[in-house]
């Protein structure tokens, strides 16, 4: 390639191709430029292979000729080449725009994913706090339920212990009242059948013994109670009346004992009922707290899953960002390669000429003015012989 020439201002100018006079056909540099253009033509995806090969085969015979020697048909061929080259650049430019648009879209998606990650993280943090609070509340309700259960057991034990004596007294009172009505009364009145009388007398003796009757009194019971009312003497009537008096005395004692212990028994029953209600309420609270804990844990797991998905999407976004950025770089490199390669070669070939550039005008150098005597001498030296002859004749 010819060396660059200098302008008047000293700046290097782009060289103009010159075809060596002694060479036959295009120079090596021209051929190299033609090959670049032909290669680009063959790589065009928009035209049939036959068209591309046709144009590629005409590059040397058209662009390889100096522009001042080109025929109109060669110019027409060059116009077709220009059309293909322009389509190549338009395609490369379109590819770059598409890559930049893709990068912009991916960038916006990345920003949205970042926001989604932050939102998911905040949700997870909130739900984790809720789950921890629900877990703590369930633990408290469980402790409260256990305490209520213990209180109920204690109240029931107190009721059982406190009511034990009253239960015995109540049973004795019931048994005594039943015996007076169903055994002693019929025996005293003589209404009990003779076949049942002996069994009834034994029950009276057993009841008297259980109630702590005097042993000597109990010894007189069988004989006195076995007689019919009409057969009883004064001693028998005395025995009957003493036994009845003892029954009534014990009945009064048992009645008073039960009556005196009834308020305390009611208090104990009230305590058991209250403790039972508290235990039931504690059970309900524990169940509700358990349900809330399980629900909050489920929501926490959902938030964890969502957060992981957003993080994964963010990582994918970063990968997409790298891919899109690489696509832009590749599209820029492709366009630059086309501009600086085939298109630059095409542009240089368009201006290819064998006409040499005009010689550069040397810069005027300033000189110091010569002395007058020197100037006259120089003038005399510069005078022609004819001038000297004219001066002599004069």
Coordinates of C-alpha atoms in Angstrom, one line a residue:
X1 CA 0.0 0.0 0.0
X2 CA 1.5 3.5 -0.9
X3 CA 2.7 5.6 1.9
X4 CA 0.7 8.5 3.2
X5 CA 1.5 11.9 1.9
X6 CA 1.8 15.1 4.0
X7 CA -0.5 18.1 3.7
X8 CA 0.6 21.7 3.8
X9 CA -0.2 21.7 7.5
X10 CA 2.0 18.7 8.1
X11 CA -0.9 16.3 8.8
X12 CA -0.9 12.8 7.2
X13 CA -3.5 12.3 4.5
X14 CA -5.1 8.9 3.5
X15 CA -3.0 7.4 0.6
X16 CA -4.5 7.2 -2.8
X17 CA -4.1 3.8 -4.5
X18 CA -1.9 4.0 -7.6
X19 CA -1.6 1.2 -10.0
X20 CA 2.1 0.6 -10.8
X21 CA 2.8 1.4 -14.5
X22 CA 4.9 -1.8 -15.0
X23 CA 2.3 -4.1 -13.4
X24 CA -0.2 -6.1 -15.4
X25 CA -3.5 -6.4 -13.5
X26 CA -4.5 -5.2 -10.0
X27 CA -1.8 -4.9 -7.4
X28 CA -1.6 -7.2 -4.4
X29 CA -3.2 -4.6 -2.1
X30 CA -6.1 -4.1 -4.5
X31 CA -6.6 -7.9 -4.7
X32 CA -6.6 -8.1 -1.0
X33 CA -9.3 -5.4 -0.8
X34 CA -11.3 -7.2 -3.5
X35 CA -11.1 -10.5 -1.6
X36 CA -12.5 -8.8 1.5
X37 CA -15.5 -7.5 -0.4
X38 CA -16.0 -10.8 -2.2
X39 CA -15.9 -12.7 1.0
X40 CA -18.5 -10.3 2.6
X41 CA -20.7 -10.7 -0.5
X42 CA -20.6 -14.5 -0.2
X43 CA -21.6 -14.3 3.6
X44 CA -24.7 -12.3 2.9
X45 CA -27.8 -14.3 4.1
X46 CA -30.4 -12.2 2.2
X47 CA -29.5 -13.2 -1.4
X48 CA -29.4 -16.5 -3.3
X49 CA -26.1 -18.2 -3.7
X50 CA -26.1 -17.8 -7.5
X51 CA -26.5 -14.0 -7.1
X52 CA -23.7 -13.8 -4.4
X53 CA -21.3 -15.9 -6.5
X54 CA -22.0 -13.8 -9.6
X55 CA -21.3 -10.5 -7.7
X56 CA -18.3 -11.9 -6.0
X57 CA -16.8 -12.9 -9.3
X58 CA -17.2 -9.4 -10.7
X59 CA -15.5 -7.5 -7.8
X60 CA -12.0 -7.7 -9.3
X61 CA -13.2 -6.8 -12.8
X62 CA -15.2 -3.8 -11.5
X63 CA -13.9 -2.4 -8.3
X64 CA -10.4 -3.6 -9.1
X65 CA -10.3 -1.2 -12.0
X66 CA -9.4 2.5 -11.5
X67 CA -12.4 4.6 -11.3
X68 CA -11.4 6.7 -14.3
X69 CA -11.3 3.6 -16.5
X70 CA -14.6 2.0 -15.4
X71 CA -17.3 1.4 -17.9
X72 CA -20.9 2.2 -17.2
X73 CA -21.7 -1.5 -16.9
X74 CA -18.9 -1.9 -14.3
X75 CA -20.5 1.0 -12.4
X76 CA -23.8 -0.8 -12.6
X77 CA -22.2 -3.9 -11.2
X78 CA -20.6 -1.8 -8.4
X79 CA -24.1 -0.4 -7.6
X80 CA -25.3 -3.9 -7.1
X81 CA -22.4 -4.7 -4.9
X82 CA -23.1 -1.5 -2.9
X83 CA -26.7 -2.7 -2.4
X84 CA -25.5 -6.0 -0.9
X85 CA -22.9 -4.2 1.3
X86 CA -25.5 -1.8 2.5
X87 CA -27.8 -4.6 3.4
X88 CA -25.0 -6.3 5.3
X89 CA -24.4 -3.2 7.3
X90 CA -28.1 -2.7 7.9
X91 CA -28.4 -6.3 9.1
X92 CA -25.4 -5.8 11.4
X93 CA -26.8 -2.5 12.7
X94 CA -30.2 -4.2 13.2
X95 CA -28.6 -7.0 15.1
X96 CA -26.8 -4.5 17.4
X97 CA -30.1 -2.6 18.0
X98 CA -31.8 -5.9 18.8
X99 CA -29.0 -7.0 21.2
X100 CA -29.1 -3.6 22.9
X101 CA -32.9 -3.8 23.2
X102 CA -32.6 -7.3 24.6
X103 CA -30.0 -6.0 27.1
X104 CA -32.3 -3.2 28.2
X105 CA -35.2 -5.6 28.6
X106 CA -33.0 -8.0 30.7
X107 CA -31.8 -5.1 32.8
X108 CA -35.3 -4.0 33.6
X109 CA -36.2 -7.6 34.4
X110 CA -33.2 -7.8 36.6
X111 CA -34.3 -4.7 38.5
X112 CA -37.8 -6.2 38.9
X113 CA -36.3 -9.5 40.2
X114 CA -34.2 -7.6 42.7
X115 CA -37.4 -5.9 43.9
X116 CA -39.1 -9.2 44.1
X117 CA -36.2 -10.7 46.1
X118 CA -36.4 -7.8 48.5
X119 CA -40.2 -8.1 48.9
X120 CA -39.9 -11.9 49.4
X121 CA -37.2 -11.4 52.0
X122 CA -39.3 -8.8 53.9
X123 CA -42.3 -11.2 53.7
X124 CA -40.2 -14.1 55.0
X125 CA -38.8 -12.0 57.8
X126 CA -42.3 -10.9 58.9
X127 CA -43.7 -14.5 58.7
X128 CA -40.8 -15.9 60.6
X129 CA -41.5 -13.4 63.4
X130 CA -45.2 -14.4 63.3
X131 CA -44.3 -18.1 63.4
X132 CA -41.9 -17.6 66.3
X133 CA -44.6 -15.6 68.2
X134 CA -47.2 -18.3 67.5
X135 CA -44.7 -21.0 68.7
X136 CA -44.1 -19.1 71.9
X137 CA -47.8 -18.5 72.4
X138 CA -48.5 -22.2 71.9
X139 CA -45.8 -23.1 74.5
X140 CA -47.5 -20.7 77.0
X141 CA -50.9 -22.1 76.4
X142 CA -49.6 -25.6 76.9
X143 CA -48.1 -24.6 80.2
X144 CA -51.3 -23.0 81.2
X145 CA -53.3 -26.1 80.2
X146 CA -51.0 -28.3 82.3
X147 CA -51.3 -25.9 85.3
X148 CA -55.1 -26.0 84.9
X149 CA -55.1 -29.8 84.7
X150 CA -53.0 -29.9 87.9
X151 CA -55.4 -27.4 89.6
X152 CA -58.4 -29.6 88.6
X153 CA -56.7 -32.7 89.9
X154 CA -56.0 -30.9 93.2
X155 CA -59.6 -29.7 93.5
X156 CA -60.9 -33.2 92.8
X157 CA -58.6 -34.7 95.3
X158 CA -59.6 -32.1 97.9
X159 CA -63.3 -32.8 97.1
X160 CA -62.8 -36.6 97.5
X161 CA -60.9 -36.2 100.8
X162 CA -63.3 -33.6 102.2
X163 CA -66.4 -35.5 101.2
X164 CA -65.2 -38.9 102.3
X165 CA -66.6 -38.5 105.9
X166 CA -69.8 -36.9 104.7
X167 CA -70.3 -39.7 102.2
X168 CA -70.0 -42.3 105.1
X169 CA -72.4 -40.2 107.2
X170 CA -74.8 -39.9 104.3
X171 CA -74.7 -43.6 103.6
X172 CA -75.4 -44.4 107.3
X173 CA -78.2 -41.9 107.4
X174 CA -79.8 -43.4 104.2
X175 CA -79.4 -46.9 105.6
X176 CA -80.8 -45.9 108.9
X177 CA -83.8 -44.2 107.4
X178 CA -84.5 -47.2 105.1
X179 CA -84.2 -49.6 108.1
X180 CA -86.6 -47.5 110.2
X181 CA -89.1 -47.4 107.4
X182 CA -88.9 -50.9 105.9
X183 CA -87.8 -53.1 108.9
X184 CA -88.2 -51.5 112.3
X185 CA -91.6 -49.9 111.5
X186 CA -93.2 -53.2 110.2
X187 CA -91.7 -55.2 113.0
X188 CA -93.0 -52.8 115.7
X189 CA -96.5 -52.7 114.2
X190 CA -96.5 -56.5 113.5
X191 CA -97.1 -56.0 109.8
X192 CA -94.0 -57.9 108.8
X193 CA -94.7 -61.5 107.8
X194 CA -93.4 -64.1 110.3
X195 CA -91.2 -65.6 107.6
X196 CA -89.3 -62.3 107.1
X197 CA -89.3 -61.3 110.8
X198 CA -86.1 -63.2 111.7
X199 CA -84.1 -61.7 108.8
X200 CA -85.4 -58.3 109.7
X201 CA -84.3 -58.7 113.4
X202 CA -80.8 -59.7 112.2
X203 CA -80.6 -56.6 110.1
X204 CA -81.7 -54.5 113.1
X205 CA -79.0 -56.1 115.3
X206 CA -76.4 -55.6 112.6
X207 CA -77.4 -51.9 112.1
X208 CA -77.3 -51.3 115.9
X209 CA -73.9 -52.9 116.2
X210 CA -72.6 -50.7 113.3
X211 CA -74.1 -47.6 115.0
X212 CA -72.4 -48.5 118.4
X213 CA -75.5 -49.5 120.4
X214 CA -75.0 -50.8 123.9
X215 CA -74.3 -54.6 123.8
X216 CA -76.8 -55.4 126.6
X217 CA -79.5 -53.6 124.7
X218 CA -78.7 -55.5 121.5
X219 CA -79.0 -58.8 123.4
X220 CA -82.6 -58.1 124.3
X221 CA -83.6 -57.3 120.7
X222 CA -84.2 -60.8 119.3
X223 CA -86.7 -61.8 122.1
X224 CA -88.6 -58.5 122.2
X225 CA -88.7 -58.0 118.4
X226 CA -89.8 -61.6 117.7
X227 CA -93.1 -61.2 119.7
X228 CA -96.3 -59.9 118.2
X229 CA -97.4 -56.5 119.5
X230 CA -100.2 -58.2 121.6
X231 CA -97.7 -60.6 123.2
X232 CA -95.2 -58.0 124.2
X233 CA -94.8 -57.1 127.9
X234 CA -93.7 -53.9 129.5
X235 CA -90.0 -54.9 129.2
X236 CA -90.4 -55.7 125.6
X237 CA -92.0 -52.3 125.0
X238 CA -89.1 -50.7 126.9
X239 CA -86.6 -52.5 124.6
X240 CA -88.5 -51.4 121.5
X241 CA -88.7 -47.8 122.7
X242 CA -85.0 -47.7 123.6
X243 CA -83.9 -49.1 120.3
X244 CA -86.1 -46.6 118.5
X245 CA -84.7 -43.8 120.6
X246 CA -81.2 -44.8 119.8
X247 CA -82.1 -45.0 116.1
X248 CA -83.5 -41.5 116.2
X249 CA -80.6 -40.1 118.2
X250 CA -78.1 -41.4 115.6
X251 CA -80.3 -40.2 112.8
X252 CA -80.3 -36.7 114.3
X253 CA -76.6 -36.9 114.7
X254 CA -76.0 -38.0 111.1
X255 CA -78.5 -35.3 109.9
X256 CA -76.6 -32.6 111.8
X257 CA -73.3 -33.9 110.6
X258 CA -74.4 -33.9 107.0
X259 CA -76.0 -30.5 107.3
X260 CA -72.9 -29.0 108.9
X261 CA -70.6 -30.4 106.2
X262 CA -72.9 -29.6 103.3
X263 CA -71.6 -25.9 102.8
X264 CA -68.0 -27.1 102.7
X265 CA -69.0 -29.9 100.3
X266 CA -70.7 -27.3 98.0
X267 CA -67.6 -25.1 98.1
X268 CA -65.5 -28.0 97.1
X269 CA -67.9 -28.9 94.3
X270 CA -67.8 -25.3 93.2
X271 CA -64.0 -25.4 93.2
X272 CA -64.0 -28.5 91.1
X273 CA -66.5 -27.0 88.6
X274 CA -64.4 -23.8 88.3
X275 CA -61.2 -25.8 87.9
X276 CA -62.9 -27.9 85.3
X277 CA -64.1 -24.9 83.4
X278 CA -60.6 -23.3 83.5
X279 CA -59.1 -26.6 82.3
X280 CA -61.6 -26.8 79.4
X281 CA -60.8 -23.1 78.5
X282 CA -57.1 -23.8 78.7
X283 CA -57.6 -26.8 76.4
X284 CA -59.5 -24.6 73.9
X285 CA -56.8 -21.9 74.0
X286 CA -54.0 -24.5 73.5
X287 CA -55.8 -26.0 70.5
X288 CA -56.4 -22.5 69.0
X289 CA -52.7 -21.7 69.6
X290 CA -51.6 -25.0 68.0
X291 CA -53.8 -24.2 65.0
X292 CA -52.3 -20.7 64.7
X293 CA -48.8 -22.1 65.1
X294 CA -49.3 -24.6 62.3
X295 CA -50.9 -22.0 60.1
X296 CA -48.0 -19.5 60.7
X297 CA -45.5 -22.3 60.1
X298 CA -47.1 -23.2 56.8
X299 CA -47.1 -19.5 55.7
X300 CA -43.4 -19.3 56.7
X301 CA -42.6 -22.3 54.6
X302 CA -44.5 -20.8 51.7
X303 CA -42.5 -17.6 52.1
X304 CA -39.2 -19.6 52.3
X305 CA -40.1 -21.3 49.0
X306 CA -41.0 -18.0 47.4
X307 CA -37.8 -16.4 48.6
X308 CA -35.7 -19.3 47.3
X309 CA -37.5 -19.1 43.9
X310 CA -36.9 -15.3 43.7
X311 CA -33.2 -15.9 44.5
X312 CA -33.0 -18.5 41.8
X313 CA -34.7 -16.2 39.4
X314 CA -32.2 -13.4 40.4
X315 CA -29.3 -15.7 39.6
X316 CA -30.9 -16.6 36.3
X317 CA -31.3 -12.9 35.7
X318 CA -27.6 -12.3 36.3
X319 CA -26.8 -15.1 33.8
X320 CA -29.2 -13.6 31.3
X321 CA -27.6 -10.2 31.9
X322 CA -24.1 -11.6 31.1
X323 CA -25.5 -13.3 28.0
X324 CA -27.3 -10.2 26.8
X325 CA -24.2 -8.0 27.5
X326 CA -22.0 -10.5 25.6
X327 CA -24.6 -10.4 22.7
X328 CA -24.2 -6.6 22.6
X329 CA -20.4 -6.9 22.6
X330 CA -20.5 -9.5 19.9
X331 CA -22.9 -7.4 17.7
X332 CA -20.7 -4.3 18.2
X333 CA -17.6 -6.3 17.3
X334 CA -19.3 -7.7 14.2
X335 CA -20.4 -4.3 13.1
X336 CA -16.9 -2.8 13.7
X337 CA -15.3 -5.7 11.9
X338 CA -17.6 -5.1 8.9
X339 CA -17.0 -1.3 9.0
X340 CA -13.3 -1.6 9.3
X341 CA -13.0 -4.6 7.0
X342 CA -15.2 -5.2 4.0
X343 CA -16.9 -1.8 4.1
X344 CA -13.7 0.1 4.4
X345 CA -12.2 -2.0 1.6
X346 CA -15.3 -1.3 -0.5
X347 CA -15.0 2.5 0.2
X348 CA -11.3 2.5 -0.7
X349 CA -11.9 0.6 -3.9
X350 CA -14.6 3.0 -4.9
X351 CA -12.0 5.8 -4.9
X352 CA -9.2 3.6 -6.5
X353 CA -7.4 5.7 -9.1
X354 CA -4.1 5.6 -11.1
X355 CA -4.0 9.4 -11.4
X356 CA -1.2 10.5 -9.1
X357 CA -2.0 13.2 -6.6
X358 CA -0.7 16.7 -7.2
X359 CA 2.7 17.4 -5.8
X360 CA 2.7 19.1 -2.5
X361 CA 3.5 22.8 -2.5
X362 CA 6.6 23.5 -0.5
X363 CA 6.2 26.1 2.3
X364 CA 7.7 29.6 1.6
X365 CA 10.7 30.3 3.8
X366 CA 11.3 33.8 5.1
X367 CA 14.8 35.4 4.2
X368 CA 16.6 38.4 5.7
X369 CA 16.8 41.4 3.3
X370 CA 20.3 41.6 1.6
X371 CA 22.4 44.8 1.8
X372 CA 22.0 47.3 -1.0
X373 CA 25.5 46.8 -2.4
X374 CA 24.9 43.1 -2.4
X375 CA 21.7 43.6 -4.3
X376 CA 23.4 45.7 -7.0
X377 CA 26.1 43.2 -7.4
X378 CA 23.6 40.4 -7.7
X379 CA 21.7 42.5 -10.3
X380 CA 24.9 43.1 -12.3
X381 CA 25.8 39.5 -12.2
X382 CA 22.3 38.6 -13.4
X383 CA 22.5 41.1 -16.4
X384 CA 22.6 39.4 -19.8
X385 CA 25.3 40.1 -22.4
X386 CA 22.8 41.9 -24.5
X387 CA 22.0 44.2 -21.7
X388 CA 25.7 45.0 -21.4
X389 CA 26.0 45.8 -25.1
X390 CA 23.1 48.1 -25.0
X391 CA 24.7 49.9 -22.2
X392 CA 28.0 50.4 -24.0
X393 CA 26.4 51.8 -27.1
X394 CA 24.6 54.3 -25.1

